[in-house]
Amino acid sequence: MADNVSSSSSTSATITPPETKSWADVADEEAAAEIKLDSLVVDESKPQGALGLTNPDDSTIEAVTSGDTPYTSAKRFEDLNLSPELLKGLYVEMKFEQPSKIQAISLPMILTPPYKNLIAQAHNGSGKTTCFVLGMLSRVDPNVREPQALCICPTRELAIQNMEVLLKMGKFTGITSELALPPDQANYIPIQKRPPITAQVIIGTPGTFSKWLQHKKLGLSKMKILVFDEADHMLAMSGFRDESIRIMKAIAKASSNCQVLLFSATFDDDVKDFSSKIAGEIFKREPNQMFVKKEELSLESVKQYKVHCPDELSKIMVIKDQILELGEKVGQAIVFVKSRNAASMLHQALVKLGYEVTTIQGALNIEDRDKIIKEFKEGLTQVLIATDVLARGFDQSQVNLVINFDLPVQYGRYSEPDNEVYLHRVGRAGRFGRRGAVFNLLCLDSDDMIMDKIEKHFNSQITEVAPWNSREAFEDALRRAGLL
DNA sequence: AAAAAAC
């Protein structure tokens, strides 16, 4: 799973403006009030990555603390007052050595009383999951046999993946957990016949949480920590805003001092404003916040390319002749398409040409979804066609190639890119600083315009691969990405 | 010319 790449760089950080001092130093200031609402920009020069890895740490995070609680950056996990069982999980199971940058900054904010709310943005593949999983595990009281931590995710796949991390990290703690997901056929029990939930940590999707609440199967009075993974999407109008707020309000009512953590790699300005507002309104406290500038969000280890294709059919030929052929040597690949229908079309076309590909999308039944993800994670399949069900959070370190068969656009505004989804898709490659490449397949004039807008938005370089049917051009691109 | 969850 998540291999922690230990940082060889110095742990000191530079804070600008106005003067230069380290994050750790700030907490030592006598007048803690001085840092109140100050912007702390943590900046490190990037060390050279060894073995094809670059430093996964977030180079530029702007953190804003609210109130006068002093925080000291955690250089070692021992600094965090964790139980011996949890430390053992970190070292033995997770094979971590020391906190990554985001962990060093956010964990003290999560674990220090008065347990303020936190809105945390950090790069894709930088270890956000381990932050909030560690947060949940360390805030749960193992002696209280009631639900104390909740993590809400946008997809079934992400909930399962997060649970795997929790089980691994919490292996020695004895803390109990349960998935809140629609059951597959084999495990189906009518909700009325279910006993009340007693697991201490629960991870799941909003619909099932709502259902459990509605049937009074989930007690909220002991709730200490509520996590929203992919929080910007969970709170977006076009996402799960209503359901998320309903759950938040129910918890705030039953357990008024429950801590709320919002984690994501992306927060567009609207959602950013809304998030801090809602967290404050419902839970009556100003949240701590850490953000990354959008220009700083592109992963440097992942090369981005665009390919002009004369028509839709040639896009399929690119997948067939370049990706499927070259991909073998390069690692696993995910091909993103715009719709369930487009997914089945592409799938059928490639199968007809004699290739083995698998596809995941929301219309498949639960059993098939679970199976296809399992096969891909075990490396049994090489190329996975996916809708945006897999755009966010999916963590498979062997994925080195991402293909945007269709560019992500906003619903109802099809000439506008969905920058956030774009960034999340790119983030499926290059986990934890690994090398990767993204190929954007462009066909229509509007594709060009959308690509330009994405380029401008992130101020990132997207190199052209031409011509579309040249093996040499693709090999060269992969070489430049460090994959060949 | 949408995906996601779940009724």
Coordinates of C-alpha atoms (C1' of nucleotides) in Angstrom, one line a residue:
Chain A
M1 CA 0.0 0.0 0.0
A2 CA 1.3 3.4 0.8
D3 CA 5.0 3.3 1.0
N4 CA 6.3 6.1 3.0
V5 CA 9.3 7.6 1.3
S6 CA 11.4 9.1 4.1
S7 CA 12.6 12.5 3.6
S8 CA 16.3 13.2 3.6
S9 CA 15.8 16.9 3.6
S10 CA 16.1 19.0 6.7
T11 CA 13.0 19.4 8.7
S12 CA 13.4 23.1 9.2
A13 CA 11.1 25.3 7.2
T14 CA 11.1 28.8 6.0
I15 CA 8.2 31.1 6.8
T16 CA 7.6 34.1 4.7
P17 CA 6.6 36.8 5.1
P18 CA 7.9 38.7 7.0
E19 CA 10.8 37.1 8.7
T20 CA 12.5 33.7 8.4
K21 CA 11.8 31.2 11.1
S22 CA 10.9 27.5 11.1
W23 CA 7.4 26.2 11.8
A24 CA 8.7 24.5 14.9
D25 CA 10.1 27.7 16.1
V26 CA 6.8 29.4 15.8
A27 CA 5.3 27.2 18.5
D28 CA 8.1 28.1 20.8
E29 CA 7.3 31.8 20.6
E30 CA 6.2 33.2 23.9
A31 CA 3.5 35.2 22.4
A32 CA 1.6 32.5 20.6
A33 CA -1.0 35.2 19.7
E34 CA 1.6 36.5 17.2
I35 CA 1.0 33.6 14.9
K36 CA -2.8 34.0 15.1
L37 CA -4.1 34.1 11.6
D38 CA -0.6 34.6 10.2
S39 CA 0.1 32.9 7.0
L40 CA 2.9 30.3 7.4
V41 CA 4.4 29.4 4.2
V42 CA 6.5 26.3 4.4
D43 CA 9.0 26.1 1.7
E44 CA 11.8 23.6 1.1
S45 CA 14.2 23.3 -1.7
K46 CA 13.6 20.0 -3.4
P47 CA 16.2 17.4 -2.9
Q48 CA 17.2 15.1 -5.7
G49 CA 15.1 12.0 -5.8
A50 CA 16.9 8.7 -5.7
L51 CA 15.8 5.5 -7.4
G52 CA 13.3 7.3 -9.6
L53 CA 11.6 8.8 -6.7
T54 CA 11.3 12.5 -6.0
N55 CA 10.4 13.8 -2.6
P56 CA 6.7 13.4 -2.0
D57 CA 6.5 16.1 0.6
D58 CA 4.5 19.1 -0.1
S59 CA 6.9 21.9 -0.9
T60 CA 4.5 24.8 -0.4
I61 CA 1.7 24.7 2.1
E62 CA 0.2 27.7 3.5
A63 CA -1.2 27.1 6.9
V64 CA -3.4 29.3 8.9
T65 CA -4.1 28.6 12.5
S66 CA -7.0 30.0 14.3
G67 CA -7.1 30.9 17.9
D68 CA -4.0 30.8 20.1
T69 CA -3.3 27.1 20.3
P70 CA 0.4 26.6 19.7
Y71 CA 1.4 23.8 17.4
T72 CA 4.8 22.2 17.1
S73 CA 5.6 20.4 13.8
A74 CA 6.1 16.7 14.5
K75 CA 9.6 15.6 13.5
R76 CA 9.0 12.1 14.8
F77 CA 5.9 10.0 15.5
E78 CA 7.1 9.9 19.1
D79 CA 6.3 13.6 19.4
L80 CA 2.6 12.9 19.0
N81 CA 1.8 11.0 22.2
L82 CA 0.5 8.0 20.4
S83 CA -0.2 4.7 22.0
P84 CA 2.6 2.0 21.8
E85 CA 0.2 -0.2 19.8
L86 CA -0.4 2.6 17.2
L87 CA 3.3 3.3 16.9
K88 CA 4.0 -0.3 16.3
G89 CA 1.4 -0.2 13.5
L90 CA 3.2 2.8 11.9
Y91 CA 6.6 1.2 12.0
V92 CA 6.0 -2.5 11.6
E93 CA 2.9 -2.6 9.4
M94 CA 3.1 0.7 7.5
K95 CA 6.9 0.7 7.5
F96 CA 6.9 4.4 8.1
E97 CA 10.1 6.0 9.5
Q98 CA 9.1 9.6 10.1
P99 CA 6.1 11.9 9.4
S100 CA 5.9 13.3 5.9
K101 CA 5.5 17.1 5.6
I102 CA 1.8 17.1 5.6
Q103 CA 1.7 14.7 8.5
A104 CA 4.2 16.7 10.5
I105 CA 2.1 19.8 10.1
S106 CA -1.4 18.5 10.3
L107 CA -1.1 15.8 13.0
P108 CA -0.3 18.1 15.8
M109 CA -3.3 20.3 14.7
I110 CA -5.5 17.2 14.8
L111 CA -4.2 15.7 18.0
T112 CA -3.7 18.7 20.2
P113 CA -6.6 19.8 22.5
P114 CA -8.9 21.6 22.1
Y115 CA -9.1 19.5 18.9
K116 CA -9.9 22.2 16.5
N117 CA -11.5 21.5 13.1
L118 CA -9.1 21.3 10.2
I119 CA -9.4 22.0 6.5
A120 CA -6.3 20.5 4.9
Q121 CA -5.2 20.6 1.3
A122 CA -2.2 18.7 0.1
H123 CA -0.9 17.3 -3.1
N124 CA -2.1 14.0 -4.6
G125 CA -0.2 11.1 -3.3
S126 CA 1.4 12.9 -0.4
G127 CA -0.2 10.9 2.3
K128 CA -3.5 12.5 3.3
T129 CA -5.1 9.2 4.0
T130 CA -2.5 8.3 6.6
C131 CA -3.1 11.6 8.3
F132 CA -6.8 11.2 8.9
V133 CA -6.6 7.5 9.6
L134 CA -4.0 8.2 12.3
G135 CA -6.2 11.0 13.5
M136 CA -9.1 8.7 13.9
L137 CA -7.2 5.9 15.5
S138 CA -5.5 8.0 18.1
R139 CA -8.6 9.9 19.1
V140 CA -10.7 6.8 19.7
D141 CA -10.9 5.5 23.2
P142 CA -10.5 1.7 22.9
N143 CA -12.5 1.1 26.1
V144 CA -15.7 2.8 24.8
R145 CA -17.5 0.2 22.7
E146 CA -19.4 2.8 20.6
P147 CA -18.9 4.6 17.3
Q148 CA -16.4 7.4 17.9
A149 CA -15.0 8.2 14.5
L150 CA -16.7 8.5 11.1
C151 CA -15.1 8.9 7.7
I152 CA -17.3 9.8 4.7
C153 CA -16.0 9.1 1.2
P154 CA -17.5 9.8 -2.3
T155 CA -17.2 6.2 -3.6
R156 CA -17.3 2.6 -2.5
E157 CA -13.8 2.0 -3.8
L158 CA -12.3 4.8 -1.8
A159 CA -14.1 3.7 1.4
I160 CA -12.7 0.2 1.0
Q161 CA -9.2 1.5 0.3
N162 CA -9.3 3.7 3.3
M163 CA -10.5 0.8 5.5
E164 CA -7.5 -1.2 4.3
V165 CA -5.2 1.5 5.5
L166 CA -7.1 1.7 8.8
L167 CA -6.9 -2.1 9.4
K168 CA -3.2 -2.1 8.7
M169 CA -2.2 0.9 10.8
G170 CA -4.5 -0.1 13.6
K171 CA -3.6 -3.7 13.6
F172 CA -2.3 -3.8 17.1
T173 CA -4.7 -1.4 18.7
G174 CA -7.8 -3.6 19.0
I175 CA -9.9 -0.8 17.7
T176 CA -13.0 -2.1 15.9
S177 CA -14.2 -0.8 12.6
E178 CA -16.9 -1.3 10.0
L179 CA -17.7 -0.3 6.4
A180 CA -20.8 1.6 5.8
L181 CA -21.5 0.5 2.3
P182 CA -24.4 -1.1 0.5
P183 CA -23.8 -4.8 1.0
D184 CA -23.3 -7.3 -1.9
Q185 CA -25.8 -10.1 -2.4
A186 CA -23.9 -12.5 -0.3
N187 CA -23.9 -10.3 2.8
Y188 CA -27.3 -8.7 2.5
I189 CA -29.2 -8.3 5.7
P190 CA -32.4 -6.1 5.8
I191 CA -31.6 -3.0 7.7
Q192 CA -34.4 -3.6 10.2
K193 CA -32.8 -6.9 11.3
R194 CA -29.4 -5.4 11.8
P195 CA -28.2 -4.8 15.4
P196 CA -27.1 -1.3 16.2
I197 CA -23.6 -0.5 15.1
T198 CA -21.0 -0.9 17.9
A199 CA -17.8 -0.5 15.8
Q200 CA -15.6 2.3 17.0
V201 CA -14.5 3.6 13.5
I202 CA -16.8 3.6 10.6
I203 CA -15.9 4.4 7.0
G204 CA -18.4 4.6 4.2
T205 CA -20.5 6.5 1.7
P206 CA -23.2 9.1 2.4
G207 CA -26.2 7.1 1.4
T208 CA -25.5 4.2 3.7
F209 CA -24.8 6.6 6.6
S210 CA -28.1 8.3 6.0
K211 CA -29.9 5.0 5.9
W212 CA -28.3 3.9 9.2
L213 CA -29.2 7.2 10.8
Q214 CA -32.7 7.0 9.5
H215 CA -33.2 3.6 11.0
K216 CA -31.5 4.6 14.3
K217 CA -28.8 2.0 13.9
L218 CA -26.0 4.4 14.4
G219 CA -25.5 6.2 17.7
L220 CA -23.8 9.5 17.5
S221 CA -23.5 10.6 21.1
K222 CA -19.9 9.4 21.5
M223 CA -18.7 10.8 18.2
K224 CA -15.3 12.5 18.6
I225 CA -14.0 12.9 15.0
L226 CA -15.7 13.2 11.7
V227 CA -13.6 13.1 8.5
F228 CA -14.6 14.0 5.0
D229 CA -12.3 12.5 2.4
E230 CA -12.3 14.4 -0.9
A231 CA -14.0 17.0 1.1
D232 CA -14.4 19.6 -1.7
H233 CA -16.4 17.1 -3.6
M234 CA -18.4 16.1 -0.6
L235 CA -19.3 19.7 0.0
A236 CA -19.7 20.8 -3.6
M237 CA -23.2 21.8 -4.8
S238 CA -22.7 19.4 -7.7
G239 CA -21.4 16.7 -5.3
F240 CA -22.8 15.6 -2.0
R241 CA -23.4 18.9 -0.3
D242 CA -26.9 18.3 1.0
E243 CA -26.2 14.8 2.3
S244 CA -22.9 15.9 3.9
I245 CA -24.5 18.8 5.7
R246 CA -27.4 16.6 6.9
I247 CA -24.9 14.2 8.5
M248 CA -22.8 17.0 9.9
K249 CA -25.8 18.6 11.5
A250 CA -27.0 15.3 13.0
I251 CA -23.6 14.8 14.5
A252 CA -23.2 18.3 15.8
K253 CA -26.6 18.0 17.5
A254 CA -25.7 14.7 19.2
S255 CA -22.1 15.4 20.0
S256 CA -21.4 19.1 19.9
N257 CA -17.7 19.0 20.4
C258 CA -17.0 16.5 17.6
Q259 CA -13.9 17.5 15.6
V260 CA -14.3 17.8 11.8
L261 CA -11.5 17.2 9.3
L262 CA -11.8 18.1 5.7
F263 CA -9.2 16.7 3.4
S264 CA -8.6 17.0 -0.3
A265 CA -6.0 17.8 -2.9
T266 CA -8.3 20.4 -4.4
F267 CA -10.5 23.2 -3.0
D268 CA -11.8 25.6 -5.6
D269 CA -12.5 29.1 -4.2
D270 CA -16.2 28.6 -3.8
V271 CA -15.9 25.4 -1.9
K272 CA -13.0 26.8 0.1
D273 CA -15.2 29.7 1.3
F274 CA -18.1 27.4 1.9
S275 CA -16.1 24.8 3.8
S276 CA -14.7 27.2 6.3
K277 CA -18.0 28.9 6.7
I278 CA -20.0 25.7 7.2
A279 CA -17.5 24.1 9.6
G280 CA -17.7 27.3 11.7
E281 CA -21.4 27.6 11.5
I282 CA -22.4 24.0 12.4
F283 CA -19.6 23.4 14.9
K284 CA -19.3 26.9 16.2
R285 CA -15.5 27.1 15.9
E286 CA -13.1 28.5 13.5
P287 CA -11.1 25.8 11.7
N288 CA -7.4 25.6 11.2
Q289 CA -6.6 25.6 7.5
M290 CA -3.8 24.7 5.2
F291 CA -3.8 25.3 1.5
V292 CA -1.7 24.9 -1.6
K293 CA -1.7 27.5 -4.4
K294 CA -3.2 26.0 -7.6
E295 CA -0.1 26.8 -9.6
E296 CA 1.8 24.6 -7.1
L297 CA -0.5 21.6 -7.3
S298 CA 0.8 19.9 -10.5
L299 CA 2.9 17.0 -9.7
E300 CA 6.4 17.6 -11.1
S301 CA 7.2 14.0 -11.3
V302 CA 4.3 13.4 -13.8
K303 CA 4.8 14.6 -17.4
Q304 CA 1.8 15.8 -19.1
Y305 CA 1.3 15.4 -22.9
K306 CA -1.3 16.2 -25.5
V307 CA -1.9 14.3 -28.7
H308 CA -3.9 15.7 -31.6
C309 CA -6.0 12.9 -33.2
P310 CA -7.8 13.4 -36.5
D311 CA -11.0 11.7 -35.3
E312 CA -12.5 9.6 -32.6
L313 CA -11.4 6.3 -34.2
S314 CA -7.8 7.4 -34.1
K315 CA -8.1 7.9 -30.4
I316 CA -8.9 4.2 -30.1
M317 CA -5.9 3.5 -32.3
V318 CA -3.7 5.4 -30.0
I319 CA -4.9 3.3 -27.1
K320 CA -4.4 0.1 -29.1
D321 CA -1.1 0.9 -30.9
Q322 CA 0.7 3.0 -28.3
I323 CA -0.7 2.5 -24.9
L324 CA -1.5 -1.2 -25.0
E325 CA 1.7 -2.0 -26.8
L326 CA 4.1 0.2 -24.9
G327 CA 2.2 0.1 -21.7
E328 CA 3.5 -3.4 -20.9
K329 CA 6.9 -2.1 -20.3
V330 CA 5.8 0.9 -18.4
G331 CA 3.4 -0.3 -15.7
Q332 CA -0.3 -0.1 -15.3
A333 CA -2.5 2.4 -17.0
I334 CA -5.9 4.0 -16.4
V335 CA -7.9 5.3 -19.3
F336 CA -10.5 7.9 -18.3
V337 CA -13.6 8.5 -20.3
K338 CA -16.5 10.9 -19.9
S339 CA -19.4 8.5 -19.3
R340 CA -20.5 5.0 -18.5
N341 CA -21.6 4.6 -22.1
A342 CA -18.2 5.8 -23.5
A343 CA -16.6 3.3 -21.1
S344 CA -18.5 0.3 -22.5
M345 CA -18.0 1.5 -26.1
L346 CA -14.2 1.7 -25.7
H347 CA -14.2 -1.5 -23.8
Q348 CA -16.0 -3.4 -26.6
A349 CA -13.9 -1.8 -29.3
L350 CA -10.7 -3.0 -27.7
V351 CA -12.0 -6.4 -26.9
K352 CA -13.0 -6.8 -30.5
L353 CA -9.5 -5.9 -31.5
G354 CA -8.3 -8.8 -29.3
Y355 CA -7.0 -6.9 -26.3
E356 CA -7.7 -7.7 -22.7
V357 CA -8.9 -4.7 -20.8
T358 CA -11.2 -4.3 -17.8
T359 CA -13.6 -1.4 -17.1
I360 CA -15.0 0.1 -14.0
Q361 CA -18.0 2.4 -13.8
G362 CA -21.0 2.9 -11.6
A363 CA -23.5 0.9 -13.5
L364 CA -21.7 -2.3 -12.8
N365 CA -23.0 -4.4 -10.0
I366 CA -21.1 -4.3 -6.7
E367 CA -19.6 -7.8 -7.1
D368 CA -18.1 -6.9 -10.5
R369 CA -16.8 -3.6 -9.2
D370 CA -15.1 -5.2 -6.3
K371 CA -13.6 -7.9 -8.4
I372 CA -12.2 -5.6 -11.1
I373 CA -10.6 -3.4 -8.6
K374 CA -9.1 -6.4 -6.8
E375 CA -7.6 -7.8 -10.0
F376 CA -6.2 -4.4 -10.9
K377 CA -4.6 -3.9 -7.5
E378 CA -3.1 -7.3 -7.6
G379 CA -1.6 -6.5 -11.0
L380 CA -3.5 -9.1 -12.8
T381 CA -4.8 -6.5 -15.3
Q382 CA -2.7 -3.9 -17.0
V383 CA -5.1 -1.4 -18.5
L384 CA -8.2 -0.2 -16.7
I385 CA -10.9 1.9 -18.4
A386 CA -12.7 4.1 -15.9
T387 CA -15.2 6.9 -15.5
D388 CA -14.6 9.5 -12.9
V389 CA -15.7 7.0 -10.3
L390 CA -11.9 6.4 -10.0
A391 CA -10.7 9.9 -10.6
R392 CA -10.2 10.6 -6.9
G393 CA -8.1 9.0 -4.3
F394 CA -7.6 5.6 -5.9
D395 CA -4.1 4.5 -4.8
Q396 CA -2.2 2.0 -6.9
S397 CA 1.5 2.7 -7.0
Q398 CA 2.0 0.7 -10.2
V399 CA -0.1 3.2 -12.2
N400 CA 2.4 5.2 -14.3
L401 CA 0.1 6.1 -17.2
V402 CA -3.1 8.1 -17.2
I403 CA -4.9 8.6 -20.5
N404 CA -7.6 11.2 -20.8
F405 CA -9.5 9.6 -23.6
D406 CA -12.1 12.4 -22.9
L407 CA -11.1 15.6 -21.2
P408 CA -13.0 16.4 -18.0
V409 CA -15.5 19.1 -18.5
Q410 CA -18.1 20.8 -16.3
Y411 CA -21.6 19.4 -16.4
G412 CA -23.8 21.8 -18.3
R413 CA -20.8 24.0 -19.3
Y414 CA -19.1 21.6 -21.7
S415 CA -16.7 24.2 -23.1
E416 CA -15.2 24.7 -19.6
P417 CA -12.7 22.2 -18.1
D418 CA -13.2 20.6 -14.8
N419 CA -9.8 21.6 -13.4
E420 CA -10.3 19.7 -10.2
V421 CA -11.2 16.5 -11.8
Y422 CA -8.3 16.9 -14.2
L423 CA -5.8 17.3 -11.4
H424 CA -7.3 14.3 -9.5
R425 CA -7.0 12.1 -12.6
V426 CA -3.4 13.1 -13.1
G427 CA -2.8 12.3 -9.5
R428 CA -3.6 8.6 -10.1
A429 CA -0.1 8.4 -11.6
G430 CA 3.0 9.4 -9.7
R431 CA 1.9 8.2 -6.3
F432 CA 4.3 9.3 -3.6
G433 CA 6.6 11.1 -6.0
R434 CA 6.9 8.3 -8.5
R435 CA 7.4 9.1 -12.2
G436 CA 4.4 9.1 -14.5
A437 CA 3.0 10.3 -17.7
V438 CA -0.4 11.7 -18.8
F439 CA -1.6 11.6 -22.4
N440 CA -4.5 13.9 -23.2
L441 CA -6.2 12.8 -26.5
L442 CA -7.6 15.8 -28.3
C443 CA -9.8 15.6 -31.4
L444 CA -12.3 18.5 -31.6
D445 CA -11.4 22.2 -31.7
S446 CA -13.2 22.5 -28.4
D447 CA -10.7 19.9 -26.9
D448 CA -7.9 22.3 -27.8
M449 CA -9.6 25.2 -26.1
I450 CA -10.3 23.2 -23.0
M451 CA -6.7 21.9 -22.9
D452 CA -5.4 25.5 -23.1
K453 CA -7.6 26.5 -20.2
I454 CA -6.3 23.7 -18.1
E455 CA -2.7 24.6 -19.0
K456 CA -3.3 28.2 -18.0
H457 CA -5.2 27.3 -14.8
F458 CA -2.3 25.3 -13.4
N459 CA 0.4 27.2 -15.2
S460 CA 1.7 23.8 -16.3
Q461 CA 3.5 22.7 -19.4
I462 CA 1.7 20.3 -21.6
T463 CA 4.0 19.0 -24.4
E464 CA 2.7 18.0 -27.7
V465 CA 3.3 14.4 -28.9
A466 CA 3.2 14.3 -32.7
P467 CA 2.2 12.8 -35.0
W468 CA -0.5 10.8 -33.2
N469 CA 0.4 7.5 -34.9
S470 CA 4.2 7.7 -34.4
R471 CA 5.6 5.0 -32.1
E472 CA 8.8 6.9 -31.9
A473 CA 7.1 10.0 -30.6
F474 CA 5.4 8.1 -27.8
E475 CA 8.6 6.2 -26.9
D476 CA 10.3 9.5 -26.7
A477 CA 7.6 11.0 -24.5
L478 CA 7.8 8.1 -22.2
R479 CA 11.6 8.4 -22.1
R480 CA 11.3 12.1 -21.2
A481 CA 8.9 11.1 -18.5
G482 CA 11.5 8.8 -17.1
L483 CA 9.5 5.7 -17.7
L484 CA 11.6 4.0 -20.5
Chain B
dA1 C1' -23.2 15.8 -23.5
dA2 C1' -22.1 13.4 -16.3
dA3 C1' -20.4 10.7 -12.2
dA4 C1' -20.9 9.6 -7.8
dA5 C1' -24.7 7.2 -3.7
dA6 C1' -29.1 5.0 -2.8
dC7 C1' -33.9 5.3 -2.3

